Coordinates of N, CA, C and O in Angstrom, one line a residue:
M1 N -143.2 -102.7 -56.5 CA -141.9 -102.2 -56.5 C -141.9 -100.7 -56.8 O -142.6 -100.3 -57.7
R2 N -141.1 -99.9 -56.1 CA -141.0 -98.5 -56.3 C -140.1 -98.3 -57.5 O -139.0 -98.7 -57.5
P3 N -140.6 -97.5 -58.5 CA -139.7 -97.2 -59.7 C -138.6 -96.2 -59.3 O -138.9 -95.3 -58.6
L4 N -137.4 -96.5 -59.7 CA -136.3 -95.6 -59.6 C -136.0 -94.8 -60.9 O -135.8 -95.5 -61.9
I5 N -136.1 -93.5 -60.9 CA -136.0 -92.7 -62.1 C -134.8 -91.9 -62.0 O -134.6 -91.1 -61.1
S6 N -133.9 -92.0 -63.0 CA -132.7 -91.2 -63.1 C -133.1 -90.0 -64.0 O -133.5 -90.2 -65.1
T7 N -132.9 -88.8 -63.5 CA -133.2 -87.6 -64.2 C -131.9 -86.8 -64.4 O -131.2 -86.6 -63.4
A8 N -131.6 -86.4 -65.6 CA -130.3 -85.8 -65.9 C -130.4 -84.8 -67.1 O -131.1 -85.0 -68.0
F9 N -129.5 -83.8 -66.9 CA -129.1 -83.0 -68.1 C -127.9 -83.6 -68.7 O -126.9 -83.9 -67.9
V10 N -127.9 -83.9 -69.9 CA -126.8 -84.6 -70.5 C -126.4 -84.0 -71.9 O -127.3 -83.6 -72.6
S11 N -125.1 -83.9 -72.2 CA -124.7 -83.4 -73.5 C -124.8 -84.6 -74.5 O -125.0 -85.7 -74.1
L12 N -124.8 -84.3 -75.7 CA -125.0 -85.3 -76.8 C -123.9 -86.4 -76.6 O -124.2 -87.5 -77.0
D13 N -122.7 -86.0 -76.1 CA -121.7 -87.1 -76.0 C -121.7 -87.7 -74.6 O -120.7 -88.3 -74.2
G14 N -122.8 -87.5 -73.8 CA -122.9 -88.3 -72.6 C -122.4 -87.6 -71.3 O -122.4 -88.3 -70.2
V15 N -122.0 -86.4 -71.4 CA -121.4 -85.7 -70.2 C -122.5 -85.1 -69.3 O -123.5 -84.5 -69.8
V16 N -122.4 -85.3 -68.0 CA -123.4 -84.8 -67.1 C -122.8 -83.9 -66.0 O -123.5 -83.4 -65.1
E17 N -121.5 -83.7 -66.1 CA -120.8 -82.9 -65.1 C -121.1 -81.4 -65.1 O -121.1 -80.8 -66.2
A18 N -121.4 -80.8 -64.0 CA -121.5 -79.4 -63.7 C -122.5 -78.7 -64.7 O -122.1 -77.6 -65.2
P19 N -123.7 -79.2 -64.9 CA -124.6 -78.5 -65.8 C -125.1 -77.1 -65.3 O -125.4 -76.3 -66.1
G20 N -125.1 -77.0 -64.0 CA -125.6 -75.7 -63.4 C -124.6 -74.7 -63.0 O -125.0 -73.7 -62.4
G21 N -123.3 -75.0 -63.2 CA -122.3 -74.0 -62.9 C -121.4 -74.4 -61.7 O -120.7 -73.5 -61.2
E22 N -121.4 -75.6 -61.3 CA -120.6 -76.1 -60.2 C -119.1 -75.8 -60.6 O -118.7 -76.0 -61.7
P23 N -118.4 -75.4 -59.6 CA -117.0 -75.0 -59.8 C -116.1 -76.3 -60.2 O -116.4 -77.4 -59.8
G24 N -115.0 -76.0 -60.8 CA -114.0 -77.0 -61.0 C -114.1 -77.8 -62.4 O -113.2 -78.7 -62.6
Y25 N -115.0 -77.4 -63.2 CA -115.1 -78.1 -64.5 C -115.0 -77.1 -65.6 O -115.7 -76.1 -65.5
R26 N -114.2 -77.4 -66.6 CA -113.9 -76.4 -67.7 C -115.2 -75.9 -68.3 O -115.3 -74.7 -68.6
N27 N -116.2 -76.7 -68.6 CA -117.4 -76.2 -69.2 C -118.6 -76.0 -68.3 O -119.7 -76.1 -68.7
S28 N -118.3 -75.7 -67.1 CA -119.3 -75.6 -66.0 C -120.4 -74.6 -66.5 O -120.2 -73.6 -67.0
G29 N -121.7 -75.0 -66.2 CA -122.8 -74.1 -66.6 C -123.3 -74.3 -68.0 O -124.0 -73.5 -68.5
W30 N -123.0 -75.4 -68.6 CA -123.2 -75.6 -70.0 C -124.7 -75.7 -70.4 O -125.1 -75.5 -71.5
T31 N -125.6 -75.8 -69.4 CA -127.0 -75.9 -69.7 C -127.6 -74.5 -70.0 O -128.7 -74.4 -70.6
F32 N -126.9 -73.5 -69.6 CA -127.5 -72.1 -69.8 C -126.5 -71.2 -70.6 O -127.0 -70.1 -71.1
K33 N -125.3 -71.5 -70.7 CA -124.4 -70.6 -71.4 C -124.6 -70.7 -72.9 O -124.6 -71.8 -73.5
D34 N -124.9 -69.6 -73.5 CA -125.1 -69.6 -75.0 C -126.3 -70.5 -75.4 O -126.3 -71.1 -76.5
M35 N -127.2 -70.7 -74.5 CA -128.3 -71.6 -74.8 C -129.6 -70.8 -74.5 O -129.8 -70.3 -73.4
E36 N -130.5 -70.7 -75.6 CA -131.7 -70.0 -75.4 C -132.6 -70.8 -74.4 O -132.8 -72.0 -74.5
F37 N -133.1 -70.1 -73.4 CA -134.0 -70.8 -72.4 C -135.4 -70.9 -73.0 O -136.0 -69.9 -73.3
L38 N -136.0 -72.1 -73.0 CA -137.3 -72.3 -73.4 C -138.0 -73.1 -72.3 O -137.7 -74.2 -72.0
P39 N -139.0 -72.4 -71.6 CA -139.6 -73.0 -70.5 C -140.2 -74.4 -70.8 O -140.2 -75.3 -69.9
E40 N -140.8 -74.6 -72.0 CA -141.4 -75.8 -72.3 C -140.4 -77.0 -72.3 O -140.8 -78.2 -72.1
A41 N -139.2 -76.7 -72.5 CA -138.2 -77.8 -72.5 C -138.0 -78.3 -71.1 O -137.5 -79.4 -70.9
F42 N -138.4 -77.6 -70.1 CA -138.1 -78.0 -68.7 C -139.4 -78.4 -68.0 O -139.4 -78.6 -66.8
E43 N -140.5 -78.6 -68.8 CA -141.8 -79.0 -68.2 C -141.6 -80.3 -67.4 O -142.2 -80.5 -66.4
I44 N -140.8 -81.2 -67.9 CA -140.6 -82.5 -67.2 C -140.1 -82.3 -65.8 O -140.4 -83.1 -64.9
K45 N -139.3 -81.2 -65.5 CA -138.8 -81.0 -64.2 C -139.9 -80.7 -63.2 O -139.9 -81.2 -62.0
G46 N -140.9 -80.0 -63.6 CA -142.1 -79.7 -62.7 C -142.9 -81.0 -62.5 O -143.3 -81.3 -61.4
R47 N -143.0 -81.8 -63.5 CA -143.7 -83.1 -63.4 C -143.0 -84.0 -62.5 O -143.6 -84.7 -61.7
E48 N -141.7 -84.0 -62.5 CA -140.9 -84.9 -61.6 C -141.2 -84.5 -60.2 O -141.4 -85.5 -59.3
Q49 N -141.3 -83.3 -59.9 CA -141.6 -82.9 -58.5 C -143.0 -83.3 -58.1 O -143.2 -83.7 -56.9
E50 N -144.0 -83.3 -59.0 CA -145.3 -83.7 -58.7 C -145.4 -85.2 -58.5 O -146.2 -85.7 -57.6
E51 N -144.7 -86.0 -59.2 CA -144.8 -87.4 -59.2 C -143.9 -88.1 -58.2 O -144.2 -89.2 -57.7
A52 N -142.8 -87.5 -57.8 CA -141.8 -88.1 -56.9 C -142.4 -88.2 -55.5 O -143.1 -87.4 -55.0
T53 N -142.0 -89.3 -54.8 CA -142.3 -89.5 -53.4 C -141.1 -89.6 -52.5 O -141.2 -89.5 -51.3
A54 N -139.9 -89.7 -53.2 CA -138.7 -89.7 -52.4 C -137.5 -89.3 -53.4 O -137.7 -89.4 -54.6
M55 N -136.4 -89.0 -52.8 CA -135.2 -88.6 -53.7 C -134.0 -89.4 -53.2 O -133.9 -89.7 -52.0
L56 N -133.2 -89.8 -54.2 CA -132.0 -90.5 -53.9 C -130.8 -89.7 -54.5 O -130.9 -89.2 -55.6
F57 N -129.7 -89.6 -53.7 CA -128.5 -88.9 -54.1 C -127.3 -89.8 -53.8 O -127.3 -90.5 -52.9
G58 N -126.3 -89.5 -54.6 CA -124.9 -89.9 -54.2 C -124.4 -88.8 -53.3 O -125.0 -87.7 -53.2
R59 N -123.3 -89.1 -52.6 CA -122.8 -88.1 -51.6 C -122.4 -86.8 -52.3 O -122.8 -85.7 -51.8
V60 N -121.7 -86.8 -53.4 CA -121.3 -85.6 -54.1 C -122.5 -84.7 -54.5 O -122.5 -83.5 -54.2
S61 N -123.5 -85.3 -55.1 CA -124.7 -84.5 -55.5 C -125.4 -84.0 -54.2 O -125.9 -82.9 -54.2
Y62 N -125.5 -84.8 -53.2 CA -126.2 -84.4 -52.0 C -125.5 -83.2 -51.4 O -126.1 -82.2 -51.1
E63 N -124.2 -83.2 -51.4 CA -123.4 -82.1 -50.8 C -123.5 -80.8 -51.7 O -123.4 -79.7 -51.2
A64 N -123.8 -81.0 -53.0 CA -123.9 -79.9 -53.9 C -125.3 -79.3 -53.8 O -125.5 -78.1 -53.8
F65 N -126.4 -80.1 -53.7 CA -127.7 -79.7 -53.7 C -128.2 -79.2 -52.4 O -129.0 -78.3 -52.2
S66 N -127.8 -79.9 -51.3 CA -128.4 -79.7 -50.0 C -128.2 -78.3 -49.4 O -129.1 -77.9 -48.7
P67 N -127.2 -77.6 -49.7 CA -127.1 -76.2 -49.2 C -128.0 -75.2 -50.0 O -128.3 -74.2 -49.5
L68 N -128.4 -75.6 -51.2 CA -129.1 -74.7 -52.0 C -130.6 -75.0 -52.1 O -131.5 -74.1 -52.0
W69 N -131.0 -76.2 -52.4 CA -132.4 -76.5 -52.7 C -133.4 -76.3 -51.6 O -134.5 -75.9 -51.9
P70 N -133.0 -76.5 -50.3 CA -134.1 -76.3 -49.3 C -134.7 -74.9 -49.3 O -135.9 -74.8 -48.9
D71 N -134.0 -73.9 -49.7 CA -134.5 -72.5 -49.6 C -135.0 -72.0 -51.0 O -135.3 -70.8 -51.1
M72 N -134.9 -72.8 -52.0 CA -135.3 -72.4 -53.4 C -136.8 -72.6 -53.6 O -137.2 -73.8 -53.5
A73 N -137.5 -71.6 -53.9 CA -138.9 -71.7 -54.2 C -139.3 -72.7 -55.3 O -140.3 -73.4 -55.1
E74 N -138.5 -72.8 -56.3 CA -138.8 -73.7 -57.4 C -138.6 -75.2 -57.0 O -139.1 -76.1 -57.7
F75 N -138.0 -75.5 -55.8 CA -137.9 -76.9 -55.4 C -138.6 -77.1 -54.0 O -138.3 -78.0 -53.3
A76 N -139.6 -76.2 -53.8 CA -140.3 -76.3 -52.5 C -141.0 -77.7 -52.2 O -141.0 -78.1 -51.1
T77 N -141.5 -78.3 -53.2 CA -142.1 -79.6 -53.0 C -141.2 -80.7 -52.6 O -141.6 -81.7 -52.0
Y78 N -139.9 -80.5 -52.9 CA -138.9 -81.5 -52.5 C -138.5 -81.4 -51.0 O -138.0 -82.3 -50.4
K79 N -138.8 -80.2 -50.4 CA -138.3 -80.0 -49.0 C -138.8 -81.0 -48.0 O -138.0 -81.6 -47.3
P80 N -140.1 -81.3 -48.0 CA -140.6 -82.3 -47.0 C -140.4 -83.8 -47.4 O -140.6 -84.7 -46.6
M81 N -140.0 -84.0 -48.6 CA -139.9 -85.3 -49.2 C -138.8 -86.1 -48.6 O -137.7 -85.6 -48.3
P82 N -139.0 -87.4 -48.3 CA -137.9 -88.2 -47.8 C -136.7 -88.3 -48.8 O -137.0 -88.4 -50.0
K83 N -135.5 -88.2 -48.2 CA -134.3 -88.2 -49.0 C -133.4 -89.4 -48.6 O -133.4 -89.7 -47.4
Y84 N -132.7 -90.0 -49.5 CA -131.8 -91.1 -49.3 C -130.5 -90.7 -49.9 O -130.5 -90.2 -51.0
V85 N -129.4 -90.9 -49.2 CA -128.1 -90.6 -49.7 C -127.3 -91.9 -49.6 O -127.1 -92.5 -48.5
L86 N -126.8 -92.4 -50.8 CA -125.9 -93.5 -50.8 C -124.4 -93.1 -50.6 O -123.9 -92.3 -51.4
S87 N -123.8 -93.4 -49.5 CA -122.5 -93.0 -49.2 C -121.9 -93.9 -48.1 O -122.5 -94.3 -47.2
T88 N -120.6 -94.2 -48.3 CA -119.9 -95.0 -47.4 C -119.1 -94.1 -46.4 O -118.6 -94.6 -45.4
T89 N -119.1 -92.8 -46.7 CA -118.3 -91.9 -45.8 C -119.1 -90.8 -45.1 O -118.7 -90.3 -44.1
L90 N -120.3 -90.5 -45.6 CA -121.2 -89.5 -45.0 C -121.7 -89.9 -43.6 O -122.1 -91.1 -43.5
G91 N -121.7 -89.0 -42.6 CA -122.2 -89.3 -41.3 C -123.5 -88.5 -41.0 O -123.8 -87.6 -41.7
E92 N -124.2 -88.9 -40.0 CA -125.4 -88.2 -39.6 C -125.1 -86.7 -39.4 O -126.0 -85.9 -39.7
D93 N -124.0 -86.4 -38.9 CA -123.6 -85.0 -38.6 C -123.4 -84.2 -39.9 O -123.4 -82.9 -39.9
D94 N -123.3 -84.8 -41.0 CA -123.1 -84.2 -42.3 C -124.4 -83.8 -43.0 O -124.4 -83.1 -44.0
L95 N -125.5 -84.3 -42.5 CA -126.8 -84.1 -43.1 C -127.3 -82.7 -42.8 O -127.1 -82.1 -41.7
V96 N -128.0 -82.1 -43.8 CA -128.5 -80.7 -43.7 C -129.8 -80.8 -42.9 O -130.7 -81.5 -43.3
P97 N -129.9 -80.0 -41.8 CA -131.2 -80.0 -41.1 C -132.3 -79.2 -41.8 O -132.0 -78.3 -42.6
G98 N -133.5 -79.5 -41.6 CA -134.6 -78.7 -42.2 C -134.9 -79.0 -43.6 O -135.5 -78.2 -44.3
W99 N -134.5 -80.2 -44.1 CA -134.7 -80.5 -45.5 C -135.4 -81.9 -45.6 O -135.2 -82.7 -46.5
G100 N -136.3 -82.1 -44.7 CA -137.0 -83.4 -44.7 C -136.1 -84.5 -44.1 O -134.9 -84.4 -43.9
E101 N -136.8 -85.6 -43.8 CA -136.1 -86.8 -43.3 C -135.1 -87.3 -44.3 O -135.4 -87.5 -45.5
T102 N -133.9 -87.5 -43.8 CA -132.8 -88.0 -44.7 C -132.2 -89.2 -44.1 O -131.8 -89.2 -42.9
T103 N -132.1 -90.3 -44.9 CA -131.5 -91.6 -44.5 C -130.3 -91.9 -45.3 O -130.3 -91.7 -46.5
I104 N -129.2 -92.3 -44.6 CA -128.0 -92.7 -45.3 C -128.0 -94.2 -45.6 O -128.3 -95.0 -44.7
L105 N -127.8 -94.5 -46.8 CA -127.7 -95.9 -47.3 C -126.2 -96.2 -47.5 O -125.5 -95.3 -47.9
R106 N -125.8 -97.4 -47.2 CA -124.4 -97.8 -47.3 C -124.1 -98.7 -48.5 O -122.9 -98.9 -48.8
S107 N -125.1 -99.2 -49.2 CA -124.8 -100.2 -50.2 C -125.9 -100.2 -51.3 O -127.0 -99.8 -51.1
L108 N -125.5 -100.8 -52.5 CA -126.5 -101.0 -53.5 C -127.6 -101.9 -53.1 O -128.8 -101.8 -53.5
D109 N -127.3 -102.9 -52.2 CA -128.3 -103.8 -51.6 C -129.4 -103.0 -50.9 O -130.6 -103.3 -50.9
E110 N -129.0 -101.9 -50.2 CA -129.9 -101.1 -49.4 C -130.8 -100.3 -50.4 O -131.9 -100.1 -50.1
V111 N -130.2 -99.9 -51.5 CA -131.0 -99.2 -52.5 C -132.1 -100.2 -53.1 O -133.2 -99.9 -53.3
A112 N -131.7 -101.4 -53.4 CA -132.6 -102.5 -53.8 C -133.7 -102.7 -52.8 O -134.9 -102.8 -53.2
A113 N -133.4 -102.7 -51.5 CA -134.4 -102.9 -50.5 C -135.3 -101.7 -50.5 O -136.6 -101.9 -50.3
L114 N -134.8 -100.5 -50.6 CA -135.7 -99.3 -50.7 C -136.7 -99.4 -51.8 O -137.8 -99.1 -51.7
K115 N -136.2 -99.9 -53.0 CA -137.1 -100.1 -54.1 C -138.2 -101.1 -53.8 O -139.3 -101.0 -54.3
E116 N -138.0 -102.0 -52.9 CA -138.9 -103.1 -52.6 C -139.9 -102.6 -51.5 O -140.9 -103.2 -51.2
S117 N -139.7 -101.4 -50.9 CA -140.5 -100.9 -49.8 C -141.8 -100.3 -50.4 O -141.9 -100.1 -51.6
E118 N -142.7 -99.9 -49.5 CA -144.0 -99.3 -49.9 C -143.7 -97.8 -50.3 O -142.8 -97.2 -49.7
G119 N -144.4 -97.4 -51.3 CA -144.3 -96.0 -51.7 C -144.3 -95.9 -53.2 O -144.3 -96.8 -54.0
G120 N -144.2 -94.6 -53.7 CA -144.2 -94.3 -55.1 C -142.8 -94.1 -55.6 O -141.8 -94.5 -55.1
P121 N -142.7 -93.4 -56.8 CA -141.4 -93.2 -57.5 C -140.3 -92.5 -56.7 O -140.6 -91.6 -55.9
I122 N -139.1 -92.9 -56.9 CA -137.9 -92.3 -56.3 C -137.2 -91.7 -57.4 O -136.9 -92.3 -58.4
T123 N -136.9 -90.4 -57.3 CA -136.1 -89.7 -58.4 C -134.6 -89.5 -57.9 O -134.4 -89.3 -56.7
M124 N -133.7 -89.6 -58.9 CA -132.3 -89.4 -58.6 C -131.8 -88.3 -59.5 O -131.8 -88.5 -60.8
H125 N -131.4 -87.2 -59.0 CA -130.9 -86.0 -59.7 C -129.4 -86.1 -59.7 O -128.8 -86.3 -58.6
G126 N -128.8 -85.8 -60.8 CA -127.3 -85.7 -60.9 C -126.7 -87.1 -60.5 O -127.1 -88.1 -61.1
S127 N -125.8 -87.1 -59.6 CA -125.2 -88.3 -59.0 C -124.6 -89.2 -60.1 O -125.0 -90.4 -60.3
A128 N -123.7 -88.7 -60.9 CA -123.1 -89.5 -62.0 C -122.5 -90.8 -61.6 O -122.9 -91.8 -62.3
T129 N -121.7 -90.9 -60.6 CA -121.1 -92.2 -60.2 C -122.2 -93.1 -59.7 O -122.2 -94.3 -60.1
L130 N -123.2 -92.6 -58.9 CA -124.2 -93.5 -58.4 C -125.1 -94.0 -59.6 O -125.5 -95.1 -59.7
N131 N -125.4 -93.1 -60.5 CA -126.1 -93.5 -61.7 C -125.5 -94.6 -62.5 O -126.1 -95.6 -62.8
R132 N -124.2 -94.5 -62.7 CA -123.5 -95.6 -63.4 C -123.5 -96.9 -62.6 O -123.8 -98.0 -63.2
N133 N -123.3 -96.8 -61.3 CA -123.4 -98.1 -60.5 C -124.8 -98.7 -60.5 O -124.9 -99.9 -60.5
L134 N -125.8 -97.9 -60.3 CA -127.2 -98.4 -60.3 C -127.6 -98.9 -61.6 O -128.2 -100.0 -61.7
S135 N -127.2 -98.3 -62.7 CA -127.5 -98.8 -64.0 C -126.8 -100.1 -64.2 O -127.4 -101.1 -64.7
D136 N -125.5 -100.2 -63.9 CA -124.8 -101.5 -64.1 C -125.4 -102.6 -63.2 O -125.4 -103.8 -63.6
A137 N -126.0 -102.3 -62.1 CA -126.6 -103.3 -61.2 C -128.1 -103.6 -61.6 O -128.8 -104.4 -61.0
G138 N -128.6 -102.9 -62.6 CA -130.0 -103.1 -63.1 C -131.0 -102.5 -62.2 O -132.2 -103.0 -62.1
L139 N -130.7 -101.5 -61.4 CA -131.6 -100.9 -60.4 C -132.4 -99.7 -60.9 O -133.3 -99.2 -60.2
I140 N -132.1 -99.2 -62.1 CA -132.8 -98.0 -62.6 C -133.9 -98.5 -63.5 O -133.8 -99.4 -64.3
D141 N -135.1 -97.9 -63.3 CA -136.3 -98.3 -64.1 C -136.6 -97.4 -65.2 O -137.3 -97.7 -66.2
R142 N -136.3 -96.1 -65.1 CA -136.6 -95.1 -66.1 C -135.6 -94.0 -66.1 O -135.0 -93.7 -65.1
Y143 N -135.4 -93.4 -67.3 CA -134.5 -92.3 -67.5 C -135.3 -91.1 -68.0 O -136.0 -91.3 -69.0
H144 N -135.1 -90.0 -67.4 CA -135.7 -88.7 -67.9 C -134.5 -87.9 -68.3 O -133.7 -87.4 -67.4
L145 N -134.2 -87.7 -69.6 CA -133.0 -87.1 -70.1 C -133.4 -85.8 -70.9 O -134.2 -85.9 -71.8
L146 N -132.8 -84.7 -70.5 CA -132.8 -83.6 -71.4 C -131.4 -83.5 -72.0 O -130.4 -83.3 -71.3
V147 N -131.4 -83.8 -73.3 CA -130.1 -83.9 -74.1 C -129.9 -82.6 -74.8 O -130.7 -82.1 -75.5
F148 N -128.7 -82.0 -74.5 CA -128.3 -80.7 -75.0 C -127.4 -80.9 -76.2 O -126.6 -81.8 -76.2
P149 N -127.6 -80.0 -77.2 CA -126.9 -80.1 -78.5 C -125.5 -79.6 -78.4 O -125.1 -78.6 -79.0
L150 N -124.7 -80.3 -77.5 CA -123.3 -79.9 -77.2 C -122.4 -81.1 -77.2 O -122.9 -82.2 -76.7
L151 N -121.2 -81.0 -77.6 CA -120.2 -82.0 -77.4 C -119.2 -81.4 -76.4 O -118.5 -80.4 -76.7
L152 N -119.1 -81.9 -75.2 CA -118.2 -81.4 -74.1 C -116.9 -82.1 -74.0 O -116.0 -81.6 -73.3
G153 N -116.8 -83.3 -74.6 CA -115.5 -84.0 -74.5 C -115.3 -84.6 -73.1 O -116.1 -85.4 -72.7
A154 N -114.4 -84.1 -72.4 CA -114.1 -84.7 -71.1 C -115.2 -84.3 -70.1 O -115.9 -83.3 -70.2
G155 N -115.3 -85.1 -69.1 CA -116.3 -84.9 -68.0 C -116.9 -86.2 -67.5 O -116.8 -87.2 -68.2
K156 N -117.6 -86.1 -66.4 CA -118.3 -87.3 -65.9 C -119.4 -87.7 -66.8 O -120.1 -86.8 -67.3
R157 N -119.5 -88.9 -67.0 CA -120.4 -89.5 -68.0 C -121.6 -90.1 -67.2 O -121.5 -90.5 -66.1
L158 N -122.8 -90.1 -67.9 CA -124.0 -90.7 -67.3 C -123.9 -92.2 -67.2 O -124.3 -92.8 -66.3
F159 N -123.3 -92.8 -68.3 CA -123.3 -94.3 -68.3 C -121.9 -94.8 -68.2 O -120.9 -94.1 -68.7
S160 N -121.7 -95.9 -67.7 CA -120.3 -96.5 -67.5 C -119.8 -97.1 -68.8 O -120.6 -97.2 -69.8
T161 N -118.6 -97.4 -68.8 CA -118.0 -98.1 -69.9 C -117.7 -99.6 -69.6 O -116.9 -100.2 -70.3
T162 N -118.4 -100.0 -68.5 CA -118.2 -101.4 -68.1 C -118.7 -102.4 -69.2 O -119.7 -102.1 -69.8
D163 N -117.9 -103.4 -69.4 CA -118.4 -104.4 -70.4 C -119.5 -105.3 -69.7 O -119.3 -105.9 -68.7
K164 N -120.7 -105.1 -70.3 CA -121.8 -105.8 -69.7 C -122.8 -106.3 -70.8 O -122.7 -105.9 -71.9
D165 N -123.8 -107.0 -70.4 CA -124.8 -107.5 -71.3 C -125.6 -106.2 -71.7 O -125.7 -105.3 -71.0
T166 N -126.2 -106.3 -72.9 CA -127.0 -105.3 -73.4 C -128.2 -105.0 -72.5 O -128.8 -105.9 -72.0
Q167 N -128.4 -103.7 -72.3 CA -129.5 -103.3 -71.5 C -130.5 -102.5 -72.4 O -130.1 -101.5 -72.9
K168 N -131.7 -103.1 -72.6 CA -132.6 -102.5 -73.6 C -133.5 -101.4 -72.9 O -133.9 -101.5 -71.8
L169 N -133.7 -100.4 -73.7 CA -134.6 -99.3 -73.3 C -135.7 -99.1 -74.2 O -135.6 -99.4 -75.4
K170 N -136.9 -98.7 -73.7 CA -138.1 -98.4 -74.5 C -138.4 -96.9 -74.4 O -138.7 -96.4 -73.4
L171 N -138.3 -96.2 -75.6 CA -138.7 -94.8 -75.6 C -140.2 -94.7 -75.4 O -141.0 -95.2 -76.2
I172 N -140.5 -93.9 -74.4 CA -142.0 -93.7 -74.1 C -142.4 -92.3 -74.2 O -143.6 -92.0 -74.3
E173 N -141.5 -91.4 -74.4 CA -141.8 -90.0 -74.6 C -140.6 -89.3 -75.1 O -139.5 -89.5 -74.7
H174 N -140.9 -88.4 -76.1 CA -139.8 -87.6 -76.6 C -140.3 -86.3 -77.3 O -141.5 -86.3 -77.7
E175 N -139.5 -85.3 -77.3 CA -139.8 -84.1 -77.9 C -138.5 -83.3 -78.2 O -137.6 -83.4 -77.4
A176 N -138.5 -82.6 -79.3 CA -137.4 -81.7 -79.6 C -137.9 -80.3 -79.6 O -139.0 -80.0 -80.0
Y177 N -137.0 -79.4 -79.1 CA -137.4 -78.0 -78.9 C -136.5 -77.1 -79.8 O -135.5 -77.5 -80.4
A178 N -137.0 -75.9 -80.0 CA -136.4 -75.0 -81.0 C -135.0 -74.7 -80.7 O -134.2 -74.3 -81.6
N179 N -134.6 -74.8 -79.4 CA -133.2 -74.5 -79.0 C -132.3 -75.7 -79.2 O -131.1 -75.7 -78.9
G180 N -132.8 -76.8 -79.7 CA -132.0 -78.0 -80.0 C -132.0 -79.0 -78.8 O -131.5 -80.1 -79.0
V181 N -132.6 -78.7 -77.7 CA -132.7 -79.6 -76.6 C -133.7 -80.7 -76.9 O -134.7 -80.4 -77.6
Q182 N -133.4 -81.9 -76.5 CA -134.4 -83.0 -76.7 C -134.7 -83.6 -75.4 O -133.9 -83.8 -74.6
K183 N -136.0 -83.9 -75.2 CA -136.5 -84.6 -74.1 C -136.6 -86.1 -74.5 O -137.3 -86.4 -75.5
N184 N -136.0 -87.0 -73.8 CA -136.1 -88.4 -74.0 C -136.4 -89.1 -72.7 O -135.6 -89.0 -71.8
V185 N -137.5 -89.8 -72.7 CA -137.9 -90.6 -71.5 C -137.9 -92.1 -71.9 O -138.6 -92.4 -72.9
F186 N -137.1 -92.8 -71.2 CA -136.9 -94.3 -71.5 C -137.3 -95.1 -70.3 O -136.9 -94.8 -69.2
D187 N -138.1 -96.2 -70.6 CA -138.2 -97.2 -69.6 C -137.2 -98.2 -69.8 O -136.9 -98.6 -71.0
V188 N -136.6 -98.8 -68.7 CA -135.6 -99.9 -68.8 C -136.4 -101.1 -69.0 O -137.4 -101.4 -68.2
V189 N -136.1 -101.9 -70.0 CA -136.8 -103.2 -70.2 C -136.0 -104.2 -69.3 O -134.9 -104.6 -69.6
H190 N -136.7 -104.7 -68.3 CA -136.1 -105.6 -67.3 C -136.4 -107.1 -67.7 O -137.3 -107.4 -68.3

């Protein structure tokens, strides 16, 4: 089975909305505003590119990343990588050309089938709504979280508030950095 890895920048209170400066959110850009940049805190991002064999997005994150990432040198290894977008509304004409093979998935069952296919790890960047749905369906295998020492209050959350059975996680890697950011890598105990 291919592991599905959710990778996110998250505030201490669970917000994942607009970490890089996306418009329309009050605290947009919170990962770099008034935050000392320490390259070692982002080492995991380079490792993700080396280990990933495919990427999964929700529609909103795909529409945010696809105009920018194909031409960014720091994401060059993602360019030829197969991409999957879970969307009930996106059409083939909405896909960005020149960013590797992109397949539209229409259901969580199709994500489950993708995980059963041949290949290595699938990473999912951003995609708050998709993350919540996949987590609730038990389809996420690992979390790569960079937790920022901020309380943002309102905003899209990484985890749902659905009443469900306990989902146990096993901490497999962690580190705290001088700027207060914490790296937490958890395996989901299935």
